[in-house]
Every structure is written in C-alpha cells, then in structure tokens.
Short mmCIF file of C-alpha atoms in Angstrom, two decimals:
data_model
loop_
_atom_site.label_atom_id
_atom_site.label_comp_id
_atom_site.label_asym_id
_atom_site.label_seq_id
_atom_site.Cartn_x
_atom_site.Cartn_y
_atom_site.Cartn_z
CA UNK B 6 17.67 -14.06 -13.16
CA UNK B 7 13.97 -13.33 -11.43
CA UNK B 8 11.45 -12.94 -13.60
CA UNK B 9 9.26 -9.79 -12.85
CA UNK B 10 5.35 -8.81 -13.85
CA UNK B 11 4.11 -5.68 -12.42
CA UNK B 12 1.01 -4.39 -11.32
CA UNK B 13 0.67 -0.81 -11.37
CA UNK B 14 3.25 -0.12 -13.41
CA UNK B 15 2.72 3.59 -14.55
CA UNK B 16 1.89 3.99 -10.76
CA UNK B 17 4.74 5.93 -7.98
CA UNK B 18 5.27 2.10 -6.55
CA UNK B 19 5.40 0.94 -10.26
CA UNK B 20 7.74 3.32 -12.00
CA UNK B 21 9.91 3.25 -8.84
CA UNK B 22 10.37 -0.95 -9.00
CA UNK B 23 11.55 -0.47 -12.67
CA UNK B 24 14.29 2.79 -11.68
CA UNK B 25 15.45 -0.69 -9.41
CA UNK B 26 14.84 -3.18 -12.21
CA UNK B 27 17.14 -0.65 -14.59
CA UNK B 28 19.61 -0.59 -12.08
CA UNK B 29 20.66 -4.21 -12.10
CA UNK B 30 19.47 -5.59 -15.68
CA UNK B 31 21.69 -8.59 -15.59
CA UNK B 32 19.33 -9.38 -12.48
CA UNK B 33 16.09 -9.87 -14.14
CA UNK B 34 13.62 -9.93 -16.79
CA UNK B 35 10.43 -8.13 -16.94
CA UNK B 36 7.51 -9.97 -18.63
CA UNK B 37 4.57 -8.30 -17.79
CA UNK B 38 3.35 -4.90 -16.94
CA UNK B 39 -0.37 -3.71 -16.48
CA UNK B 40 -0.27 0.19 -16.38
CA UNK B 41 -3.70 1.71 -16.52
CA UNK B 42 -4.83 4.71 -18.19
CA UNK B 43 -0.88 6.16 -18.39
CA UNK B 44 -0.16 4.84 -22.38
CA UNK B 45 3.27 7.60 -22.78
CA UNK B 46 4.49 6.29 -19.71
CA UNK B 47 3.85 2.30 -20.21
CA UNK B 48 4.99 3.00 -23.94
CA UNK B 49 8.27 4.24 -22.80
CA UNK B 50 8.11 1.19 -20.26
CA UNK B 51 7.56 -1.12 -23.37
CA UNK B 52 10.07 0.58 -25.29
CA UNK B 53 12.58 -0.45 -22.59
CA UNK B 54 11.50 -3.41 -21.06
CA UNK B 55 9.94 -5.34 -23.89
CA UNK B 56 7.69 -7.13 -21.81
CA UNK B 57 6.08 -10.36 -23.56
CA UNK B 58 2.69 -9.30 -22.35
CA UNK B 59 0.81 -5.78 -21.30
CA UNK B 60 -2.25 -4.53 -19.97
CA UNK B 61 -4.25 -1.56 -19.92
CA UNK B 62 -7.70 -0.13 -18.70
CA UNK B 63 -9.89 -0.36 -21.83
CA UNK B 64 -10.18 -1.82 -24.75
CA UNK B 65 -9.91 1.73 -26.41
CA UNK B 66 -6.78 2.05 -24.42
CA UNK B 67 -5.85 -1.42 -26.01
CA UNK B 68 -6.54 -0.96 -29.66
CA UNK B 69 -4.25 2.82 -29.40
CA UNK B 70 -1.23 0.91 -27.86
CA UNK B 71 -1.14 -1.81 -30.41
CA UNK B 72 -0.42 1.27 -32.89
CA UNK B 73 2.44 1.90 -31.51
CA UNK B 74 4.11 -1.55 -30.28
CA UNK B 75 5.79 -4.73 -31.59
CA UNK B 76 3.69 -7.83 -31.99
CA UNK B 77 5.89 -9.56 -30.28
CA UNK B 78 4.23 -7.63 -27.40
CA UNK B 79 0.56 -9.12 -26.64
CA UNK B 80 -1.94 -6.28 -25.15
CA UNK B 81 -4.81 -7.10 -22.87
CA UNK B 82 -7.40 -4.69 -20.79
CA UNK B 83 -9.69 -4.35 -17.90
CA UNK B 84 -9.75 -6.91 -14.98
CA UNK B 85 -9.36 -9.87 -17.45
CA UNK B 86 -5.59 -8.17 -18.51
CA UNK B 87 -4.85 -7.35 -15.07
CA UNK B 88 -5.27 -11.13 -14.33
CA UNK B 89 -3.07 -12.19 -17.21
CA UNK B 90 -0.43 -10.13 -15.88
CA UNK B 91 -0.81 -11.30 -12.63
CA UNK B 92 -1.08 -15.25 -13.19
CA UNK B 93 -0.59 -15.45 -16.93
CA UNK B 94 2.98 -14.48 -17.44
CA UNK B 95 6.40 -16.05 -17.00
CA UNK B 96 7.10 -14.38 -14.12
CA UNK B 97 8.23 -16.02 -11.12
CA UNK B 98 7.59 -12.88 -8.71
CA UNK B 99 4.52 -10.44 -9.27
CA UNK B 100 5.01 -6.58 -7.52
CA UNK B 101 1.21 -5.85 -7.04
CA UNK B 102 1.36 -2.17 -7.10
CA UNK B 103 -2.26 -1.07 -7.70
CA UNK B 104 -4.52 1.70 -5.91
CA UNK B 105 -7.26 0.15 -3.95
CA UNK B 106 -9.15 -2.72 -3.93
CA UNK B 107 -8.95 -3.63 -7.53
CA UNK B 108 -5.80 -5.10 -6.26
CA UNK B 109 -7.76 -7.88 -4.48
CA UNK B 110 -8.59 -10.64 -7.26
CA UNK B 111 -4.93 -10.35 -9.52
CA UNK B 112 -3.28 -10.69 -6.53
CA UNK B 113 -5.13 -14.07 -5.42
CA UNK B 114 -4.63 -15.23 -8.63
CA UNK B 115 -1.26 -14.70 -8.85
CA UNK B 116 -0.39 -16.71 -5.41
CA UNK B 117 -3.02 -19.32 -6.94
CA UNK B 118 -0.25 -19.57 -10.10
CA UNK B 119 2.88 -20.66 -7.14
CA UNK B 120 4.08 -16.89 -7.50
CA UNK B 121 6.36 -15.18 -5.14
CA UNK B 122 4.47 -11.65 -4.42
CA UNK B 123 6.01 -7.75 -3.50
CA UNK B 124 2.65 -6.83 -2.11
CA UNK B 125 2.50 -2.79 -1.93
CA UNK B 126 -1.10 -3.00 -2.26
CA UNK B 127 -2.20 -2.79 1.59
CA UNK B 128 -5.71 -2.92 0.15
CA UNK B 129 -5.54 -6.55 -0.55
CA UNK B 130 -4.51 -7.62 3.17
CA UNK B 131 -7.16 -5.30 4.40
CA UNK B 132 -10.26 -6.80 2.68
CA UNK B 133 -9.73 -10.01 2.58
CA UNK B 134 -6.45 -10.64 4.97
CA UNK B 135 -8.01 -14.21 6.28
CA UNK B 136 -7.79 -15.61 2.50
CA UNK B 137 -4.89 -14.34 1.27
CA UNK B 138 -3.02 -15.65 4.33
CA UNK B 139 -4.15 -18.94 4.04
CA UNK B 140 -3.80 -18.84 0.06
CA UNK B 141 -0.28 -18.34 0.69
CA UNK B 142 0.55 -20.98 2.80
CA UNK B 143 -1.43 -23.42 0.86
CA UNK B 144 0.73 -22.33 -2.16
CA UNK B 145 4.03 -21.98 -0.58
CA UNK B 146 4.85 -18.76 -1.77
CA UNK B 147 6.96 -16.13 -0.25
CA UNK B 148 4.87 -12.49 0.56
CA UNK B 149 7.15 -10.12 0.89
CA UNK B 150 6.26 -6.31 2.03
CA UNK B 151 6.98 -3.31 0.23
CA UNK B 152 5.58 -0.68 2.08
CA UNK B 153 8.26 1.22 4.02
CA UNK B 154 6.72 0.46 7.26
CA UNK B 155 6.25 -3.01 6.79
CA UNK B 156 9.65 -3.73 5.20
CA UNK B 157 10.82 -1.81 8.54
CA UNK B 158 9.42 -3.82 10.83
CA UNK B 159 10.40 -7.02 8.62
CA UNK B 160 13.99 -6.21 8.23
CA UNK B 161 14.03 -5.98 12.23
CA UNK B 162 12.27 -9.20 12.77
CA UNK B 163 15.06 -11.01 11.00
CA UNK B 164 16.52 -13.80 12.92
CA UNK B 165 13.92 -12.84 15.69
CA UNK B 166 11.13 -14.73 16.77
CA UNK B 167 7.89 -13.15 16.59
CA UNK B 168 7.73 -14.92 20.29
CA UNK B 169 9.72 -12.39 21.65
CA UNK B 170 7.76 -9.52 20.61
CA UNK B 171 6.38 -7.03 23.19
CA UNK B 172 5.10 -4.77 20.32
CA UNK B 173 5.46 -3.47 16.98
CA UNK B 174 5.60 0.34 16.46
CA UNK B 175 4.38 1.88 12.67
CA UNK B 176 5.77 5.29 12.80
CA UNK B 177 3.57 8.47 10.67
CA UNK B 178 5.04 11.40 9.26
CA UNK B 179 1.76 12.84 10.20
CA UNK B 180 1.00 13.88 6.35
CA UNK B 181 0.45 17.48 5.37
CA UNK B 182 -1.93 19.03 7.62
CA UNK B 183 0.01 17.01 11.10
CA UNK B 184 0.32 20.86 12.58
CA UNK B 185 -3.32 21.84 12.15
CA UNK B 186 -5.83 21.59 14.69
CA UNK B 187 -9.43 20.09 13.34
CA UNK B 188 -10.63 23.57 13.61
CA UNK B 189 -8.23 24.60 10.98
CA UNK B 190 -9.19 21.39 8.40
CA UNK B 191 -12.06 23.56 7.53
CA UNK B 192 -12.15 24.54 4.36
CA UNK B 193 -8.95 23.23 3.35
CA UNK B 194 -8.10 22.77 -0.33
CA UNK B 195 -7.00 19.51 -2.04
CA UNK B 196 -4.24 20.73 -3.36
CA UNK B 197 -2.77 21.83 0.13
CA UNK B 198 -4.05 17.71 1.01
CA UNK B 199 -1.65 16.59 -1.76
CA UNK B 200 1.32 18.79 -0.60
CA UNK B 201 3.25 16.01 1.75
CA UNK B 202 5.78 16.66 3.81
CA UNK B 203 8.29 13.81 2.96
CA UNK B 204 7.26 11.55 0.44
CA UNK B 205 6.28 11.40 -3.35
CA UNK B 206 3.00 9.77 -3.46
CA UNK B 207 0.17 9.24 -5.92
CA UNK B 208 -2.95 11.28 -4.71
CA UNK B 209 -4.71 8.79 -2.92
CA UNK B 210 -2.47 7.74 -1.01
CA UNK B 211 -1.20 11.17 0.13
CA UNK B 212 -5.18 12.22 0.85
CA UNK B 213 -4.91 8.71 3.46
CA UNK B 214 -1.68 9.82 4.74
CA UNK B 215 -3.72 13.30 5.48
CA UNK B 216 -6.49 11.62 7.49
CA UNK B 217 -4.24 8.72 8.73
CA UNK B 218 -6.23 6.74 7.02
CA UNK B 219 -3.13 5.22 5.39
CA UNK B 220 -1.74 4.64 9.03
CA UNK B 221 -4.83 2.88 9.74
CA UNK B 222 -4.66 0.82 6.35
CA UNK B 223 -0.90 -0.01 7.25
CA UNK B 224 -2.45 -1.31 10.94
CA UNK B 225 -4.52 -3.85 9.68
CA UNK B 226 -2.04 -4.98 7.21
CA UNK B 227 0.80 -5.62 9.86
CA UNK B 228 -1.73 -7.46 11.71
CA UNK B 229 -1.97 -10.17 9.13
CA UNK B 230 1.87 -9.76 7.81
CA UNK B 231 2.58 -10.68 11.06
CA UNK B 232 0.47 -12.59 12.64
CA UNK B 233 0.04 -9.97 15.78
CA UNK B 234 -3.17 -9.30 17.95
CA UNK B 235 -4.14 -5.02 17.48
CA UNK B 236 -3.07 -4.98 21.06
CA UNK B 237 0.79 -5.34 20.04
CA UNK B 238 0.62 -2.75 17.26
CA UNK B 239 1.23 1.53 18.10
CA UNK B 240 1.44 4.27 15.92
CA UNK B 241 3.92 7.03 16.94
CA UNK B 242 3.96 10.05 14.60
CA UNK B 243 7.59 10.72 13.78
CA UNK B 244 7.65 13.84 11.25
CA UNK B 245 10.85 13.08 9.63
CA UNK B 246 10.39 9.71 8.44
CA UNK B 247 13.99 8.97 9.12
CA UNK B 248 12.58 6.09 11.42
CA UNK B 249 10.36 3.57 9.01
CA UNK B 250 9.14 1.94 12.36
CA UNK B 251 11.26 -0.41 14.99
CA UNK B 252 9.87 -3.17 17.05
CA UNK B 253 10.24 -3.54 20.81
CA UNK B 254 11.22 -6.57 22.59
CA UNK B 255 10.24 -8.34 25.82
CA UNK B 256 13.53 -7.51 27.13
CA UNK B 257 12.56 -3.78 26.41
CA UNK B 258 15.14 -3.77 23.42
CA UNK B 259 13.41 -1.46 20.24
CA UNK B 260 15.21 -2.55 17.52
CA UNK B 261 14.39 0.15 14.19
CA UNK B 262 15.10 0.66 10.75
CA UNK B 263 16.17 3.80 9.21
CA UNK B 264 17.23 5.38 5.65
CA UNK B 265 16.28 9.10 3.92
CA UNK B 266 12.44 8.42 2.94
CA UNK B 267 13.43 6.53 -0.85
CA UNK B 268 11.08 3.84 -2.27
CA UNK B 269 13.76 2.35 -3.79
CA UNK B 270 14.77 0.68 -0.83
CA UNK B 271 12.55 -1.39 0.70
CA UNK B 272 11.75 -2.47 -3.18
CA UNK B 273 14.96 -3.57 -3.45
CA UNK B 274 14.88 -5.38 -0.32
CA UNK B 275 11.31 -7.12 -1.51
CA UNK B 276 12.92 -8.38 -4.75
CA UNK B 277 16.53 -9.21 -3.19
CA UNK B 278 15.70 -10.69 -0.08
CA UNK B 279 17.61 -12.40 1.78
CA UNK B 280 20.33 -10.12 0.02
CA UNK B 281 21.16 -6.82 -0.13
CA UNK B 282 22.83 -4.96 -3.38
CA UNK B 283 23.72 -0.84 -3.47
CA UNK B 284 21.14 0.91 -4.60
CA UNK B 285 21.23 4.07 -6.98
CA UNK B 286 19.54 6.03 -3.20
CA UNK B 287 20.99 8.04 -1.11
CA UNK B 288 22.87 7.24 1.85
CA UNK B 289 21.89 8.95 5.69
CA UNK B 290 23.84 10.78 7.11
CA UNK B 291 22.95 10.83 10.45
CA UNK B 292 24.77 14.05 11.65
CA UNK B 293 23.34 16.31 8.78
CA UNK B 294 19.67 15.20 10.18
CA UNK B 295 20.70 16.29 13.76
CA UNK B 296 17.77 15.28 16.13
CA UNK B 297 14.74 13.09 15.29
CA UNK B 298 11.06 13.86 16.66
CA UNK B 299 8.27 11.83 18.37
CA UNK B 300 5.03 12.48 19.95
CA UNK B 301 2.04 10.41 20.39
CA UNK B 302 -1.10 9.74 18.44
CA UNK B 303 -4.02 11.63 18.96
CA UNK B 304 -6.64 9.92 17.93
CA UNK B 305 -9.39 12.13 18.89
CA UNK B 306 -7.29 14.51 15.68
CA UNK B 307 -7.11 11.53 13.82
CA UNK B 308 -10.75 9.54 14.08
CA UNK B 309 -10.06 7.47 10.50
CA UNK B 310 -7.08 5.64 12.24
CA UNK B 311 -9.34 4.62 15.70
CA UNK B 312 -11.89 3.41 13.47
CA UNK B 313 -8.94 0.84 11.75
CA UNK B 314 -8.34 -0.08 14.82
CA UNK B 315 -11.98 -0.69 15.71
CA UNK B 316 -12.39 -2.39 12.52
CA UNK B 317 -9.64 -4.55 13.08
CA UNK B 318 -10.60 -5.27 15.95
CA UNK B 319 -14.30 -6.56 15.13
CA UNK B 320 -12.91 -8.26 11.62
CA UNK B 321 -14.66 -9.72 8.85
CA UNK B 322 -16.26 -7.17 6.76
CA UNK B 323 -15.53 -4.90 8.65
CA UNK B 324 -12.21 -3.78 7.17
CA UNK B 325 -13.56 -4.10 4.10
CA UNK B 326 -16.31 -1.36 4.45
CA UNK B 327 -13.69 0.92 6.06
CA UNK B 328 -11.59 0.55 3.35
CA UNK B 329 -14.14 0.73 0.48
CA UNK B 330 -16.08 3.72 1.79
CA UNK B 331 -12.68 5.47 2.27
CA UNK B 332 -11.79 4.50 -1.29
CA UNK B 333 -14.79 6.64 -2.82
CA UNK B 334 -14.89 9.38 -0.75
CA UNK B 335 -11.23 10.35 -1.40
CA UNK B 336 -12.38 10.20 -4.79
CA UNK B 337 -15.04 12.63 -4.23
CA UNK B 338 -13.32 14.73 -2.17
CA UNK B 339 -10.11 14.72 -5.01
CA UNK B 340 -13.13 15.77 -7.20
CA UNK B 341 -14.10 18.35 -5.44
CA UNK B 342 -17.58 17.19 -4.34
CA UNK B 343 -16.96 17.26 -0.36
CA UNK B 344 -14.80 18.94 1.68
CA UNK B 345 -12.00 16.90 3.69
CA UNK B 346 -13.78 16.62 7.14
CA UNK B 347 -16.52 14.90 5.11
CA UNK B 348 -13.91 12.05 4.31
CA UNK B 349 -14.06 10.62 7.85
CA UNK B 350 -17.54 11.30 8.69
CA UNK B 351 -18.31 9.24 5.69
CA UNK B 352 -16.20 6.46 6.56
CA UNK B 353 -18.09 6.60 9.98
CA UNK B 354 -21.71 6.53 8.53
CA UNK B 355 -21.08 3.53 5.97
CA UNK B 356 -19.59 1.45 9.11
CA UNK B 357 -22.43 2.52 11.42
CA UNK B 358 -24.51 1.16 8.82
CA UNK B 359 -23.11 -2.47 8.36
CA UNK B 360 -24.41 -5.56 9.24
CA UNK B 361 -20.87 -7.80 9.80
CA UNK B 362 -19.87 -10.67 8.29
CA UNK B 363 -17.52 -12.88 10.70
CA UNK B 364 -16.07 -15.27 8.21
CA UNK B 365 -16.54 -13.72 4.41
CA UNK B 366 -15.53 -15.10 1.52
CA UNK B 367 -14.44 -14.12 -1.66
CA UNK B 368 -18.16 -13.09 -2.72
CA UNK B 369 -18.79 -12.27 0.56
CA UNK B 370 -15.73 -9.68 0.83
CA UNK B 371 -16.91 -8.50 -2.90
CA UNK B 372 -20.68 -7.69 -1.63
CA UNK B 373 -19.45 -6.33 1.31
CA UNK B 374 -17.21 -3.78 -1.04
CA UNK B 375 -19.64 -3.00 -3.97
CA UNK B 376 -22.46 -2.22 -0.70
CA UNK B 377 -19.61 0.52 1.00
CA UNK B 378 -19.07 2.23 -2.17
CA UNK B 379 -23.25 2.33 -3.08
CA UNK B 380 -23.52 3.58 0.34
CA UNK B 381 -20.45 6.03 0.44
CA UNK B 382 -21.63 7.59 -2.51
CA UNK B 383 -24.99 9.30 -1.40
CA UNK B 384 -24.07 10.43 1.73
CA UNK B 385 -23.40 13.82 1.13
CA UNK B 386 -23.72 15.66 5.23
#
C-alpha cells in the first residue's frame, strides 16, 4: 500500500489524484491533504479519506474546519501546514499539486524528508530547477511528472537512453484564443480566456495556456526533468491534444504518446510507475478522431513562450522573474485590472528590468520572486 499526502488537494490536479486514489482503495492510504480556501470540498475529502493530518489557508479557515471534523484529524494552516503536509506526514509519496510558486518550499521539504514526489507543480522546477535537481539526487528519491506533457515524453523515454535523443517535442493545444490574430486579443474578455478548447483547468492555468505561457512554463521544466539543452526542446501546436508530445530519435524515429485529454492518466502513471492498472478513463478510439492537426509555433503570436525560452536560456533568476511576474499579472488580469495583451508586456518589463543572478539560492530565488511580483504590480501601460 503507498502512502499518499497531497498538495493542492481541492485543486483540478488535486481532486483528480483522489477520483484515482478512489478507484483502487486497496492500493493506498491517504494521510495528508492541504486544500486551501475550498473547506466543502476538503470536508467531503476528509469525510472520505480520513486523512491523519490537514491543512488549510488561515487560521480562520482552521478554527471553522475543526467544527466540523474528528479529532482524530489534526488541522494546520498557512505555509507552516502546507509544510507538515508535505514533510510531516506518513506518507511515502507527496503529489505537489499547488498553483504557483508557493509550491517551491513544501516541495523541498518534502524530498528533504526521503519522499518520492508526483510533481504537477511546474512552478517549482522553474524557479529553482538547479536545487531541486540536486536535492533529489542527494536524497534518492524518485520525481516523477504529472503533467501530461511531461508524463508523455517520460513514458516514451522508457528503456531509451536520453543519449539517443535528437529532440523532444511538447505539443500545445494552442488554448482558447489559438485562431485569433493579436489584432483580435484586443479587448477580449476573461471569461472567453477561461473557455479552453480541450481541457478542464483551474483559471490560471487556462489564462497560461492562452498566452502560452504554460507552454513556456512546461519548456523550462522538461529542461531540468530531463536533463536537455533548450536547443533539443520544440513546441508544435497540435489542437486536439490527442498527441501529449513524442520524442524524436537520432535515427529520425518520433516515438509519441497518445490518449483522449484525461488527467487521470498520467496521475495514474505517476503513482503506479513502473506499472500500469485500468483506469476509470476513457479509451481512444482512433477512427472516431479521424485526422490529427499540426502547424508550427509562431512565436512572434506567442511572445510569453520566446521569452521562456530566452529565460531558459540565460538561467538563474531569470526563470524565476518570468514566472513570478506572470504569476501576478494573471491575477490582475483575472481581476479585471488589465486587459490580456497587458499580461505579456508585463512579463517583458519586469525581465527588462532584472539584474541576474547566475547561481541563486534558496534566498536568492525567494528575493528574486518577492522583487517580480513588487515590480509586476505597478506597471500598469
């Protein structure tokens, strides 16, 4: 039995691993979850879980939950309760599901505590990819991808050597305005931004998937899953999302993975691996999908995925800015503050405006993060 704690619980990624969990019970035991500001959700989670240990986002949050639980259930909040569920638990395997950088320091702590991770926070790899690498190989833990993409391009790299890679291609549905020219992004709306094509996302994530900046995100974190120079790694759009992404070979071989755009999948895979079980998803059928699309990137439409690629490229800090100022001004744009052709121009300001570090660390990556947001947040042309 594998013992599970989950980060991001009440999240799409979070409430997704434990439809997966539910499906095989006699497989493992849940022991902690840390769920936010969601309390009907993570009560109903509690209710059928029974984690030993839960977290929330404030103490407020806290003292309302223990109303309604067992005391057999302990409740924590803020950063100190999402590092109790990450390293604090019984769990032998931690699913780090949460939005953003917050993800960062639970994550780090629970490698630090020997545990296996399901990493589906690409913000963790993307600030601070150099220590989190090296964290895990000091450790000996196993960090296994969860991101379709990234599970893609792992479940085609097994038994292959990494040698015998010519490149890796991360495929894009091309989110919900891919048929739009930049002329008509003006003035668009954020709830046409949050209408997706394929996929069932939380709203961040679909706003990045509408600027690419998820693409670009998903760049930088195959770079360190991987171990491959920016120079091996393409993104195709591929509207379907039949196609999770596929990996060509020095003999000119692509080798790809593909499945109807479910979640549940490449969790699965993340917990199971090496094995595979049926999942409650449902199965492709190839001839009812017909034909399957490609075209290249433009990244003259999409500017927020050439600057992950320049960011990559330079390193350090770097991705850390690009991350953080995207980060807040999703959120302002979600709030209504700027319009969505202000995301990327905002991103492009705060990284015009840093002074790189090479070789951060922790505090380093931290300052670095807490500068991008000050800075994001008062740009406002």
């Amino acid at each position: 039995m594998k013992h599970i704690a989950i980060l991001g619980s009440t999240g799409s990624i979070g409430t997704q691993t434990l439809d997966v969990l539910a499906h095989s019970p006699e497989l493992y035991k849940v022991e902690g979850l840390a769920g936010g500001h969601n309390l009907p959700v993570l009560l109903e989670q509690i209710k059928q879980f029974k984690p030993s240990k839960v977290s929330v986002a404030t103490k407020s949050l806290a003292d309302e939950l223990k109303l309604h639980i067992s005391a057999q259930t302990s409740v924590f909040y803020g950063d100190e309760g999402l590092m109790e569920i990450a390293a604090g638990t019984d769990a032998d395997y931690v699913v780090t599901a949460l939005v953003g950088s917050q993800g960062l320091r639970p994550t780090l702590a629970a490698i630090e505590a020997g545990k296996d991770i399901g990493l589906a926070n690409k913000e963790t790899l993307v600030s601070a990819g150099h220590l989190v690498t090296e964290l895990v190989k000091k450790r000996g833990v196993k960090l296994l991808p969860i991101d379709s993409e990234h599970s893609a391009i792992f479940q085609c790299l097994n038994g292959e050597s990494v040698q015998d890679i010519n490149k890796i291609i991360l495929t894009a549905s091309g989110g919900s305005f891919r048929d739009r020219t930049r002329e008509q992004l003006q003035g668009v709306t954020v709830e046409q931004a949050l209408q997706h094509p394929n996929w069932s996302m939380g709203a961040k994530i679909t706003i990045d998937s509408a600027t690419m900046v998820n693409k670009g995100l998903e760049v930088i974190e195959a770079h360190w899953l991987f171990g491959l120079p920016y120079s091996q790694i393409e993104v195709l759009i591929h509207p379907e999302s039949i196609i999770h992404s596929c990996v060509e070979f020095v003999d000119n071989s692509i080798i790809a993975q593909l499945g109807n755009p479910d979640m549940r999948v490449p969790i699965q895979y993340a917990l199971t691996y090496p094995q595979r079980l049926a999942t409650p998803s449902k199965p492709l059928n190839l001839a009812q999908v017909g034909k399957l699309n490609f075209r290249e990137m433009d990244y003259v439409r999409f500017p927020c995925l050439q600057m992950a690629f320049d960011s990559g490229r330079t390193g350090g800090t770097a991705t850390t800015v690009y991350n953080a100022a995207n980060e807040v001004a999703v959120a302002r744009f979600l709030k209504g503050a700027i319009d969505f052709l202000q995301i990327e121009r905002i991103i492009d300001s705060v990284l015009n405006q840093h002074e790189v570090v090479a070789s951060p660390n922790l505090e380093e990556i931290m300052a670095a993060d807490t500068w991008a947001r000050a800075a994001a947040e008062k740009i406002n042309d």
